[in-house]
Coordinates of C-alpha atoms in Angstrom, one line a residue:
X849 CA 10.1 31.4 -16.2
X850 CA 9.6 35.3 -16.0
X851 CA 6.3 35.0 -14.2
X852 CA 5.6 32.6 -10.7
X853 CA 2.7 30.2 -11.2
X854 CA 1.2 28.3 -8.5
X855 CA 0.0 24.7 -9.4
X856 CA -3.5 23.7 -8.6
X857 CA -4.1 19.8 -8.1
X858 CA -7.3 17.9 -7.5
X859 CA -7.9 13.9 -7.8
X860 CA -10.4 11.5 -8.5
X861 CA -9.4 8.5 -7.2
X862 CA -10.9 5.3 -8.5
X863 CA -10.6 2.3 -5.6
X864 CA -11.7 -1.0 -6.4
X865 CA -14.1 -2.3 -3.7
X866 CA -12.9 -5.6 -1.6
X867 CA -16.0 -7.8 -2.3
X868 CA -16.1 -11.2 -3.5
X869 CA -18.6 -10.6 -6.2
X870 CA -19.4 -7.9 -8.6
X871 CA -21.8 -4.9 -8.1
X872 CA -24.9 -5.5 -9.6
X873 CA -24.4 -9.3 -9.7
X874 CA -23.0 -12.6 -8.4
X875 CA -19.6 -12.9 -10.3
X876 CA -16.5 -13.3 -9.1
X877 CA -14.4 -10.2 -8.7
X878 CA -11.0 -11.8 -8.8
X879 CA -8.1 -10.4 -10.0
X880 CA -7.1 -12.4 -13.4
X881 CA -9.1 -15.2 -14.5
X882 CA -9.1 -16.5 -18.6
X883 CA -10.5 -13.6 -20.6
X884 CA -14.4 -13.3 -20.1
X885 CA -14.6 -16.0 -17.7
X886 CA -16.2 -13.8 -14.8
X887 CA -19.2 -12.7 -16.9
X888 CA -23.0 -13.0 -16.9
X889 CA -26.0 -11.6 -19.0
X890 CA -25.5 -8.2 -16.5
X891 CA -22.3 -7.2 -16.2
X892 CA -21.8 -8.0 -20.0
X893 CA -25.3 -5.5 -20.5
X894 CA -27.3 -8.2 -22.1
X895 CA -31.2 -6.9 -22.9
X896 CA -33.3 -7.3 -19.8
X897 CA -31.1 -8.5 -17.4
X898 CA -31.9 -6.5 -14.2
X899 CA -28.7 -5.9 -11.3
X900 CA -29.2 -6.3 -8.3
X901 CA -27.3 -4.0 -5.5
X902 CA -24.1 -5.9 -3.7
X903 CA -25.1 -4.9 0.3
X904 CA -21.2 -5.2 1.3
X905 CA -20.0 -2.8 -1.4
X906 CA -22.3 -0.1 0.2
X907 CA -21.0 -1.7 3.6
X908 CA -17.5 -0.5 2.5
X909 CA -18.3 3.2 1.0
X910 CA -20.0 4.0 4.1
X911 CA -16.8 2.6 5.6
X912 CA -14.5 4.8 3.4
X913 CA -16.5 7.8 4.0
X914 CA -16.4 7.7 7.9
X915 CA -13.1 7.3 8.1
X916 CA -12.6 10.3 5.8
X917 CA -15.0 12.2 8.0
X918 CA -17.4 12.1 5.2
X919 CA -21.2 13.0 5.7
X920 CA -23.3 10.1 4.7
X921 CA -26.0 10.0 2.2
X922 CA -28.5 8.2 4.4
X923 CA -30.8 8.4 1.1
X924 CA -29.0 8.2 -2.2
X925 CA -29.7 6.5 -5.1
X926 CA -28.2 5.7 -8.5
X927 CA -27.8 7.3 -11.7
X928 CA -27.5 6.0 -15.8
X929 CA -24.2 8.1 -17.1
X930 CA -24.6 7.5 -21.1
X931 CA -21.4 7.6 -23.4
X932 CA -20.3 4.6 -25.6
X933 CA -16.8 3.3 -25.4
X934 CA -15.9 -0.3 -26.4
X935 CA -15.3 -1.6 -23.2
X936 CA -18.6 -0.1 -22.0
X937 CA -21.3 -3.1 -22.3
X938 CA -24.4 -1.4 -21.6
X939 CA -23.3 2.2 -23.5
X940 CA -23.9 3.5 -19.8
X941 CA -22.3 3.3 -16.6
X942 CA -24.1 3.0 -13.5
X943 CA -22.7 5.8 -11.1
X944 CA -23.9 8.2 -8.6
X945 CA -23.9 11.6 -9.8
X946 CA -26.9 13.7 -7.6
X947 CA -27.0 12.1 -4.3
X948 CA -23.5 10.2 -3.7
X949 CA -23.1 8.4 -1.0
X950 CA -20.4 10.0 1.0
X951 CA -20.2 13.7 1.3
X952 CA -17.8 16.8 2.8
X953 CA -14.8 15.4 4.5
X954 CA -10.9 15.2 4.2
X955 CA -8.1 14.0 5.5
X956 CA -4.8 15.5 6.9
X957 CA -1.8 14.7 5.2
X958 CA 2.3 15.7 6.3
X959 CA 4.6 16.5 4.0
X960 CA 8.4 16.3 4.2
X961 CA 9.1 19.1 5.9
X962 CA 6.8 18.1 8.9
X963 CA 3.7 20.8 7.5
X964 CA 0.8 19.1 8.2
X965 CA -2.5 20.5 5.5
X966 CA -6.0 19.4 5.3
X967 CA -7.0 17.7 1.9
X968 CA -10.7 18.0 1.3
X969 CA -12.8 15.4 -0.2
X970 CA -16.1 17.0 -2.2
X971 CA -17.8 13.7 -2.3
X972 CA -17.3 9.8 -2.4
X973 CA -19.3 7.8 -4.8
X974 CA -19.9 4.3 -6.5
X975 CA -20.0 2.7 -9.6
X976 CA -19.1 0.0 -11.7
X977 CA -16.2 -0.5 -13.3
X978 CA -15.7 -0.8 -17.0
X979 CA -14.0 -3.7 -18.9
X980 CA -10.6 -3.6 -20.2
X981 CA -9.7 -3.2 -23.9
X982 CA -6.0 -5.2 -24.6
X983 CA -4.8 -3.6 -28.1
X984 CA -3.1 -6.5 -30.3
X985 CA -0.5 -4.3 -32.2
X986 CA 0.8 -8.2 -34.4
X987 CA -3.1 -8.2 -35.7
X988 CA -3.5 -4.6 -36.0
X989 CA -6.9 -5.2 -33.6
X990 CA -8.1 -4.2 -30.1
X991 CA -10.3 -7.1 -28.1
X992 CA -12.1 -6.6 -24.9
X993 CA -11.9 -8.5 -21.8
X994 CA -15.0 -7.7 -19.5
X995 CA -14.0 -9.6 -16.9
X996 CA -13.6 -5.9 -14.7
X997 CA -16.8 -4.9 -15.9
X998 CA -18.8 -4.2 -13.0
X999 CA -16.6 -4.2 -10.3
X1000 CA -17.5 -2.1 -7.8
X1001 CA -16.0 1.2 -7.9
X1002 CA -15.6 3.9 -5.1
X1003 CA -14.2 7.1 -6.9
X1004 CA -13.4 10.1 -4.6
X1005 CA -13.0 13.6 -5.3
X1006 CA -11.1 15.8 -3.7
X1007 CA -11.2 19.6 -3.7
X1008 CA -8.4 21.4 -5.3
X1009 CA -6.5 21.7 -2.5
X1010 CA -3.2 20.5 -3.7
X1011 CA 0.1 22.3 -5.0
X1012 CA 2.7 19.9 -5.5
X1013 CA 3.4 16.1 -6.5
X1014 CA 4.4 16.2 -2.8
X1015 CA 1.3 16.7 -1.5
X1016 CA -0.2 14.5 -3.7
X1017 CA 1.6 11.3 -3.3
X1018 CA 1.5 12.3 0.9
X1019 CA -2.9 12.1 0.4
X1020 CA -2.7 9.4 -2.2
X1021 CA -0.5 7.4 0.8
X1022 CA -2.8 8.2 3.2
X1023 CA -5.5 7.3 1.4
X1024 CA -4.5 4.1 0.7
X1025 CA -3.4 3.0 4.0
X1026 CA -6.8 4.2 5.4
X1027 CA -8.7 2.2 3.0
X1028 CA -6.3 -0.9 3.6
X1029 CA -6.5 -0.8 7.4
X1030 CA -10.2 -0.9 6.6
X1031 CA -9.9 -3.8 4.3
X1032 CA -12.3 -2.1 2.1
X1033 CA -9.7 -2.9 -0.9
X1034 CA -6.0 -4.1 -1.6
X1035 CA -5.3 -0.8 -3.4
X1036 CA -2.8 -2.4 -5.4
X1037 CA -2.0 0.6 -8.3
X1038 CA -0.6 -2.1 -10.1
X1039 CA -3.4 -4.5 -10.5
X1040 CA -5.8 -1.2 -11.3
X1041 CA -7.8 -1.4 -7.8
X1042 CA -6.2 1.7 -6.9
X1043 CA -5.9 4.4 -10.0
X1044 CA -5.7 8.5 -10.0
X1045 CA -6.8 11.2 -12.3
X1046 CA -5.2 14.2 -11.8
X1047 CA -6.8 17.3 -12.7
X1048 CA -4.5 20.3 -12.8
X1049 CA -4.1 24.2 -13.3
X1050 CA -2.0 26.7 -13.2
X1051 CA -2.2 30.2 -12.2
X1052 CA -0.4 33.5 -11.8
X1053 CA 0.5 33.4 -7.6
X1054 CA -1.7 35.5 -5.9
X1055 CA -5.0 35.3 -8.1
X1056 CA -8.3 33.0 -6.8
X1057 CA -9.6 32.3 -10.1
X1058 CA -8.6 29.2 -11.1
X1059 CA -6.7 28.3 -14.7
X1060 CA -8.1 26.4 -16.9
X1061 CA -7.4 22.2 -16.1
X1062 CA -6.8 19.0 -17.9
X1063 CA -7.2 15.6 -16.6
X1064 CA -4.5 13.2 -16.5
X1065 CA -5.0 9.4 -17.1
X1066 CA -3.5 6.4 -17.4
X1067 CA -1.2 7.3 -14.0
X1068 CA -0.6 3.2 -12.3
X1069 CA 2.7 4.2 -10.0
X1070 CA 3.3 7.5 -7.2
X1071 CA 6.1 8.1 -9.6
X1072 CA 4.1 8.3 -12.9
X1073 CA 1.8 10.5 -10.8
X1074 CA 4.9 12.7 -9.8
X1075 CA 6.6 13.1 -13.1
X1076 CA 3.1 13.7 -15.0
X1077 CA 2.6 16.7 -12.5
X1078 CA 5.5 18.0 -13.1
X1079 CA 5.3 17.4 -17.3
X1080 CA 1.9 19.1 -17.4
X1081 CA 2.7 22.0 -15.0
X1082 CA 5.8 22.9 -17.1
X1083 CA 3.6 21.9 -20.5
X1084 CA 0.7 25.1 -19.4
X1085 CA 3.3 27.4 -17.7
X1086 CA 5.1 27.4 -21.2
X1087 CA 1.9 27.6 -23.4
X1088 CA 0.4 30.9 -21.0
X1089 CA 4.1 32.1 -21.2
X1090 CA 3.7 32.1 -25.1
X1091 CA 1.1 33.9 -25.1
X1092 CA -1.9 30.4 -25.8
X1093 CA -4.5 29.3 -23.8
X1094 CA -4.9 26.3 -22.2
X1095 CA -7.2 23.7 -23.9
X1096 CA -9.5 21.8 -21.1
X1097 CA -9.0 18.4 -22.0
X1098 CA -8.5 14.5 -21.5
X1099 CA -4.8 13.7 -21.6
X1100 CA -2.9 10.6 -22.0
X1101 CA 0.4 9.7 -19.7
X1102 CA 3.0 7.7 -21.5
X1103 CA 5.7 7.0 -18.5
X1104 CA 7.9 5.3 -21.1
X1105 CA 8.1 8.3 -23.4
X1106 CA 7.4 11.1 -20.0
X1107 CA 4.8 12.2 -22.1
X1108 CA 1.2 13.1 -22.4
X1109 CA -1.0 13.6 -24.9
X1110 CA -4.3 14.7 -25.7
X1111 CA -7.6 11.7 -25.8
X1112 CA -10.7 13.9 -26.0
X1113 CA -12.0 17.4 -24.9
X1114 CA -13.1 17.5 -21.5
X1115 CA -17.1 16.4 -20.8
X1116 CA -19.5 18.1 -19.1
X1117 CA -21.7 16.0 -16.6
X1118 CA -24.7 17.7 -19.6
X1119 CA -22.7 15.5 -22.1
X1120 CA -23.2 12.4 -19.9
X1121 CA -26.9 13.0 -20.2
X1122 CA -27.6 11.6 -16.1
X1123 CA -30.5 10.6 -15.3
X1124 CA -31.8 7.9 -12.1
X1125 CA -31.6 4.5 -13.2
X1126 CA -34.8 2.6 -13.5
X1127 CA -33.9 -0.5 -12.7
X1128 CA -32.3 0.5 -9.2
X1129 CA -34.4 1.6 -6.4
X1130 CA -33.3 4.2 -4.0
X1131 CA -31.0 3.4 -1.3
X1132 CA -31.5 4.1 2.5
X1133 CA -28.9 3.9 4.9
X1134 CA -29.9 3.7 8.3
X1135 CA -28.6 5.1 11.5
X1136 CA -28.1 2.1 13.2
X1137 CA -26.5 0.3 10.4
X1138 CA -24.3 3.6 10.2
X1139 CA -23.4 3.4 14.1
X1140 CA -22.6 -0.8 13.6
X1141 CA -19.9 0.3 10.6
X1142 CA -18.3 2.8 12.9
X1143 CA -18.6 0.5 15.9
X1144 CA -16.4 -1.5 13.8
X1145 CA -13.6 1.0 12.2
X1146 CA -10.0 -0.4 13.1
X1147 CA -7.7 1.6 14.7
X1148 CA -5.8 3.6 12.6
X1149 CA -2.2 4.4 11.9
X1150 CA -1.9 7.4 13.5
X1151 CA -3.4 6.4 17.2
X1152 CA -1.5 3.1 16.5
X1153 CA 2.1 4.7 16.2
X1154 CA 1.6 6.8 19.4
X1155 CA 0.5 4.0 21.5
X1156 CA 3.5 1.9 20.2
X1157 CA 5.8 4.3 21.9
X1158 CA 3.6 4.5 24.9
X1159 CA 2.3 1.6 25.5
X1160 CA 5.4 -0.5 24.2
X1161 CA 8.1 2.3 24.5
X1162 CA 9.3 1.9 21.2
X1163 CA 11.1 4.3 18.9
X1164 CA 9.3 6.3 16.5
X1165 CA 10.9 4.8 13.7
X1166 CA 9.9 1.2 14.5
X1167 CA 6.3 2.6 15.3
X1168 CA 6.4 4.0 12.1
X1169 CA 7.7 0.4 10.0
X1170 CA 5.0 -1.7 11.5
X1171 CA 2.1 0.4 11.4
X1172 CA 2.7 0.8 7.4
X1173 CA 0.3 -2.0 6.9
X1174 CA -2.3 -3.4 9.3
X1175 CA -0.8 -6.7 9.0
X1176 CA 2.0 -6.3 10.1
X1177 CA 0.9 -4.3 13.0
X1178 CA -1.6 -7.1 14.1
X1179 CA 1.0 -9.7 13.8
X1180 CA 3.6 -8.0 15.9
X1181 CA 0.5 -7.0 18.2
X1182 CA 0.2 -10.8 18.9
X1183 CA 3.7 -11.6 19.2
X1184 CA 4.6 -9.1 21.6
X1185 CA 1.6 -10.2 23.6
X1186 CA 2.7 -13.9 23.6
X1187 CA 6.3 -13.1 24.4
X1188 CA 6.4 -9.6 26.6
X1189 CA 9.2 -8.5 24.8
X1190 CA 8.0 -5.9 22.2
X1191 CA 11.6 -4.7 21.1
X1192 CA 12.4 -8.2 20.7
X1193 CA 9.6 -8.6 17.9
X1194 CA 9.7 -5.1 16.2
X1195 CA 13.6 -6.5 15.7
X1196 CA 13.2 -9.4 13.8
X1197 CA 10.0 -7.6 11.7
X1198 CA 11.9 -5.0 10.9
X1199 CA 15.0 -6.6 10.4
X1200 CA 14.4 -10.3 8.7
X1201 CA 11.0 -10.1 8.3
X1202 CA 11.4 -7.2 5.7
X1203 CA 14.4 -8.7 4.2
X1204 CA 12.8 -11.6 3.1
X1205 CA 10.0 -9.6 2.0
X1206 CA 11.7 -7.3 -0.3
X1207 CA 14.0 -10.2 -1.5
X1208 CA 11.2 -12.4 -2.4
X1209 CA 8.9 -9.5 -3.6
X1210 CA 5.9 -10.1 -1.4
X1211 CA 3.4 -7.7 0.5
X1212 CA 3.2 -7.9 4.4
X1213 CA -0.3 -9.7 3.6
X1214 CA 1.5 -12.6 2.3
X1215 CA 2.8 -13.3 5.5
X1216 CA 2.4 -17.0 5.8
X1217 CA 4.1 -17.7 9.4
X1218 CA 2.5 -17.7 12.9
X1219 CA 3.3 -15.5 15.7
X1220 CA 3.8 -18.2 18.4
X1221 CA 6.6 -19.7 15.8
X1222 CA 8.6 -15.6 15.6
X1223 CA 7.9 -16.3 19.6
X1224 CA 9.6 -19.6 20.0
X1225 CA 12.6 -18.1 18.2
X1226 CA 12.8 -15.4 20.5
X1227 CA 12.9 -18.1 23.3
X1228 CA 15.7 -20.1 21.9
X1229 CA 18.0 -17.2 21.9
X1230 CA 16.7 -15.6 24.9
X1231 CA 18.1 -19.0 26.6
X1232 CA 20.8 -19.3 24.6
X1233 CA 19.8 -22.6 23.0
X1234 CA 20.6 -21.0 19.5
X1235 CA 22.8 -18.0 18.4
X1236 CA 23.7 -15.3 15.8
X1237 CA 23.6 -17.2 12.4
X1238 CA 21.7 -20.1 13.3
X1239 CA 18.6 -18.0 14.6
X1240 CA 19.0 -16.4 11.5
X1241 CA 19.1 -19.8 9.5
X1242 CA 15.8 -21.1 11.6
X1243 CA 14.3 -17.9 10.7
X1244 CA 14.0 -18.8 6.7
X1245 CA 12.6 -21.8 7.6
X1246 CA 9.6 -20.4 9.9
X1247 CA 9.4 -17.6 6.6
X1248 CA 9.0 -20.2 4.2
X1249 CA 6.8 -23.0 5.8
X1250 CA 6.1 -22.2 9.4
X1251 CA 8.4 -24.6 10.7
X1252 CA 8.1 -25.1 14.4
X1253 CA 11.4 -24.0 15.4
X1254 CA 12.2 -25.5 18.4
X1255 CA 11.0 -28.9 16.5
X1256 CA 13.9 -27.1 13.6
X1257 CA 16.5 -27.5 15.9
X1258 CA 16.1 -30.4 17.2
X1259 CA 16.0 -32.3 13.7
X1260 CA 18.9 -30.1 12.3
X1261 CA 20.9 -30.6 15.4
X1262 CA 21.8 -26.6 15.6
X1263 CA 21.6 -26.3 19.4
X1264 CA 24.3 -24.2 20.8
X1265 CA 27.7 -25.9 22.0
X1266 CA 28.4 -24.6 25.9
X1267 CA 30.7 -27.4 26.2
X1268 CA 33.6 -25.5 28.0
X1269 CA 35.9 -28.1 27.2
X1270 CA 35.3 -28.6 23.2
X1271 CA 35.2 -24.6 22.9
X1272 CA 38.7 -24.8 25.0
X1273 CA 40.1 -27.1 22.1
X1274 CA 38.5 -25.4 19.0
X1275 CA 40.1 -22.3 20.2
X1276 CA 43.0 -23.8 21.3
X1277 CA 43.7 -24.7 17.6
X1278 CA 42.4 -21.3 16.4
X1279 CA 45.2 -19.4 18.5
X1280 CA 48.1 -21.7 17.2
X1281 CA 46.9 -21.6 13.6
X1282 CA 47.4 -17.6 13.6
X1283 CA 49.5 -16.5 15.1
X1284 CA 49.7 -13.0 13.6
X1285 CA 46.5 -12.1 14.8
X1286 CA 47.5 -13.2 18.4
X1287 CA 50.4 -11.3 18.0
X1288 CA 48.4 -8.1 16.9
X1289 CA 45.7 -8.3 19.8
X1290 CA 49.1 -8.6 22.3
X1291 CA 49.9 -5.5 20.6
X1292 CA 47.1 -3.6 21.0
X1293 CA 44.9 -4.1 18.1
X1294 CA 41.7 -5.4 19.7
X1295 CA 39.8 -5.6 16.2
X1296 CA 42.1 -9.3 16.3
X1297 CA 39.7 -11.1 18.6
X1298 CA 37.0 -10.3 16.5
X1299 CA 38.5 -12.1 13.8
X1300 CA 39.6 -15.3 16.0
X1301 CA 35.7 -15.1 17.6
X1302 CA 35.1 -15.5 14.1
X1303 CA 36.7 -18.3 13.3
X1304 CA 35.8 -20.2 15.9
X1305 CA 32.3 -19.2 15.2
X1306 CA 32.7 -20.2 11.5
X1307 CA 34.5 -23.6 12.8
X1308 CA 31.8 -24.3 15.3
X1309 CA 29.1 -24.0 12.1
X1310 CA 27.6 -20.8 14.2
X1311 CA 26.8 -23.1 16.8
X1312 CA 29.4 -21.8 19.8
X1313 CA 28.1 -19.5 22.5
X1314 CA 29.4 -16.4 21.2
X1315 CA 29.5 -15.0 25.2
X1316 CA 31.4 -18.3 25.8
X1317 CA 34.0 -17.8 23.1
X1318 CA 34.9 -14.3 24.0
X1319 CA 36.0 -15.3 28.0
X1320 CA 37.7 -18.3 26.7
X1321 CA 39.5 -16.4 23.8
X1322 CA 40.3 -13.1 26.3
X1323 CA 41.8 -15.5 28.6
X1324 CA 43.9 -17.9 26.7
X1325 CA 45.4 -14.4 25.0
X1326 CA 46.1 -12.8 28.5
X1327 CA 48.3 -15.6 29.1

């Protein structure tokens, strides 16, 4: 490009709230469900049903918004935004547009390099969700499900304080692991309780007025986020290089295709035509139920990792794995507790643990064995009972049911042979039935015994004291 251009990048990001039961009513908010099935008379917009404001998504926002250092609202109330869109029951969405609840915050987010930069947030506030519109392309037809129709919504808008898909995806990631510590939602982007809108401009580096933006939808993945950055930044750089404007718009991202396109000119909040909803009265937030929210905030990923290495004196890079979800970090909290041997327990998380995980596709919150059973396993081998392969073998089995592994053992008879005299025989018959290797450790080559410990291991079904094996083996060779 002949001129530099400096990308300007704010979100609005859309979080799904962790409640059992909708907004404004009593239906279910689970993910999934037969079409329609989580519906009533108000979250479908039938004529004079009234809602009725959920106290735990409030609960939750407030939650959000301290963490976030966010002023709160302590009287806020909520607004009718008007537009019609199929999947839109009422023609209105119930949002917060004058008084939102949370208020002036950011957080700070480190990018690759090690900068750290402070993100601002402009405001946090709720809503309801709309339904979802599943386009039949076999009957030419579009149907709506409204199922997600009036889920509550946090969205929160950050000041345009970002420059790159770098920075983005660091406050996105931060973002979501605050608001999962919390438990305020799963922020799954895949599931649509965590989604992004990217609003972006470019200008000529060095000016303070900003360019003219477009919003980016449709973005479910940090890497659709990424690539649509970089596709729109590229898209305005070349139409100011040519000598056109930029259009402020709605645009479209098709991952597939790496492509956007335009939905609809950009809306002014005039175009919305706010005004307070009647059927809602105004919301006050106490400062005692403020203080009993913050009371309860969990500690956080960043306080956690520096008391792993203090308090446990683990590495950074095992502080870093198990504070990545608040599961994991409670889990190996409790183990290491049980067991004193913190090390011990960050091993097998970080080793098996994720393994399993990322073999078997499942999130840390699926986690379905105990700590006392990772603890017994660590006892075992600690005494030698078990070894190597067969702690890895019991293992799978606490993974996949909780088995009690000492109770494992026992019924799979995969205790540890210390039997000096068997492991004298096995080996005895290891030693004549190669006698090349033998002949290459004589000579020097001391990877040999690693292959004869093997094969005594692999004879022995993993079950030899590997300790054992290696005296016996280093004698009978000397000889």
């Amino acid at each position: 490009m002949s001129r530099q251009y400096e990308t300007v990048i704010g979100l609005e990001v859309h979080v799904e709230l962790a409640t059992k039961t909708k907004i404004f009513c009593g239906c279910s908010t689970a993910f999934g469900g037969a079409p329609n099935a989580h519906t009533c008379p108000v979250c479908t917009g039938m004529p004079g049903s009234l809602p009725t404001l959920n106290k735990k998504a409030v609960e939750y926002a407030v939650a959000v918004g301290l963490a976030a250092g966010c002023e709160i609202t302590k009287d806020c109330k909520f607004d009718r935004k008007n537009y019609f869109y199929p999947d839109n029951p009422q023609n209105y969405q119930i949002s917060q547009l004058y008084l939102p609840i949370c208020r002036n915050g950011g957080i700070e987010i480190e990018t690759g390099d090690g900068k750290k930069k402070w993100i601002g947030i402009h405001e946090i506030h709720m809503e309801e969700d709309a339904g979802k519109l599943v386009h039949d392309e076999q009957e030419d037809c579009s149907i709506v499900d409204f199922n997600r129709s009036g889920v509550p919504l946090i969205e929160i808008v950050s000041r345009p304080d970002m420059r790159s898909a770098e920075e983005v995806t660091a406050y996105l990631d931060k973002l979501r692991l605050m608001i999962r510590y919390l438990g305020a939602s799963d922020c799954k982007l895949q599931e649509g309780s965590m989604r992004a809108d990217v609003n972006l401009s470019v200008r000529k580096e060095g000016t303070k007025e900003l360019g003219v933006r477009t919003e980016m939808k449709n973005l479910n993945s940090f890497k659709a986020i990424a690539r649509a950055i970089e596709n729109e930044k590229n898209r305005q750089i070349g139409l100011l290089e040519a000598g056109k404007g930029v259009i402020q718009e709605t645009r479209r991202w098709d991952d597939l295709k790496e492509y956007s396109y335009a939905m609809r000119s950009k809306e002014d909040a005039r175009d919305y035509r706010y005004f307070p909803d009647p059927d809602l009265p105004p919301v006050h937030i106490s400062d005692a139920w403020i203080a009993e929210i913050k009371e309860r905030q969990p500690e956080f990923r960043p306080e956690k990792m520096l008391r792993y290495q203090s308090e446990y004196g683990l590495p950074l890079y095992d502080a870093e794995i198990l504070t990545e979800s608040r599961k994991l970090a409670d889990f190996f909290e409790e183990a290491a507790q049980l067991c004193g041997r913190p090390k011990k327990v960050s091993n097998w998380i970080m080793g098996e643990t994720m393994r399993l995980l990322k073999e078997k596709e499942m999130e840390p919150e699926e986690i379905r064995f105990s700590p006392e059973n990772l603890v017994k396993l660590i006892e075992l081998q600690e005494k030698g009972i078990i070894h190597g392969s067969v702690a890895k073998e019991v293992f799978e089995a606490i993974f996949e049911n909780n088995a009690d592994p000492e109770a494992y053992v026992e019924a799979h008879g995969l205790k540890s042979v210390n039997d000096e005299g068997t492991l004298r025989s096995v080996i005895a018959e290891i030693v004549k039935a190669n006698p090349k290797s033998v002949e290459d450790y004589r000579n020097g080559k001391k990877k040999a015994m690693g292959f004869l410990v093997g094969q005594t291991m692999k004879t022995m079904n993993g079950k030899a004291d590997p300790k054992l094996v290696n005296e016996i083996l280093s004698e009978v060779l000397s000889e």
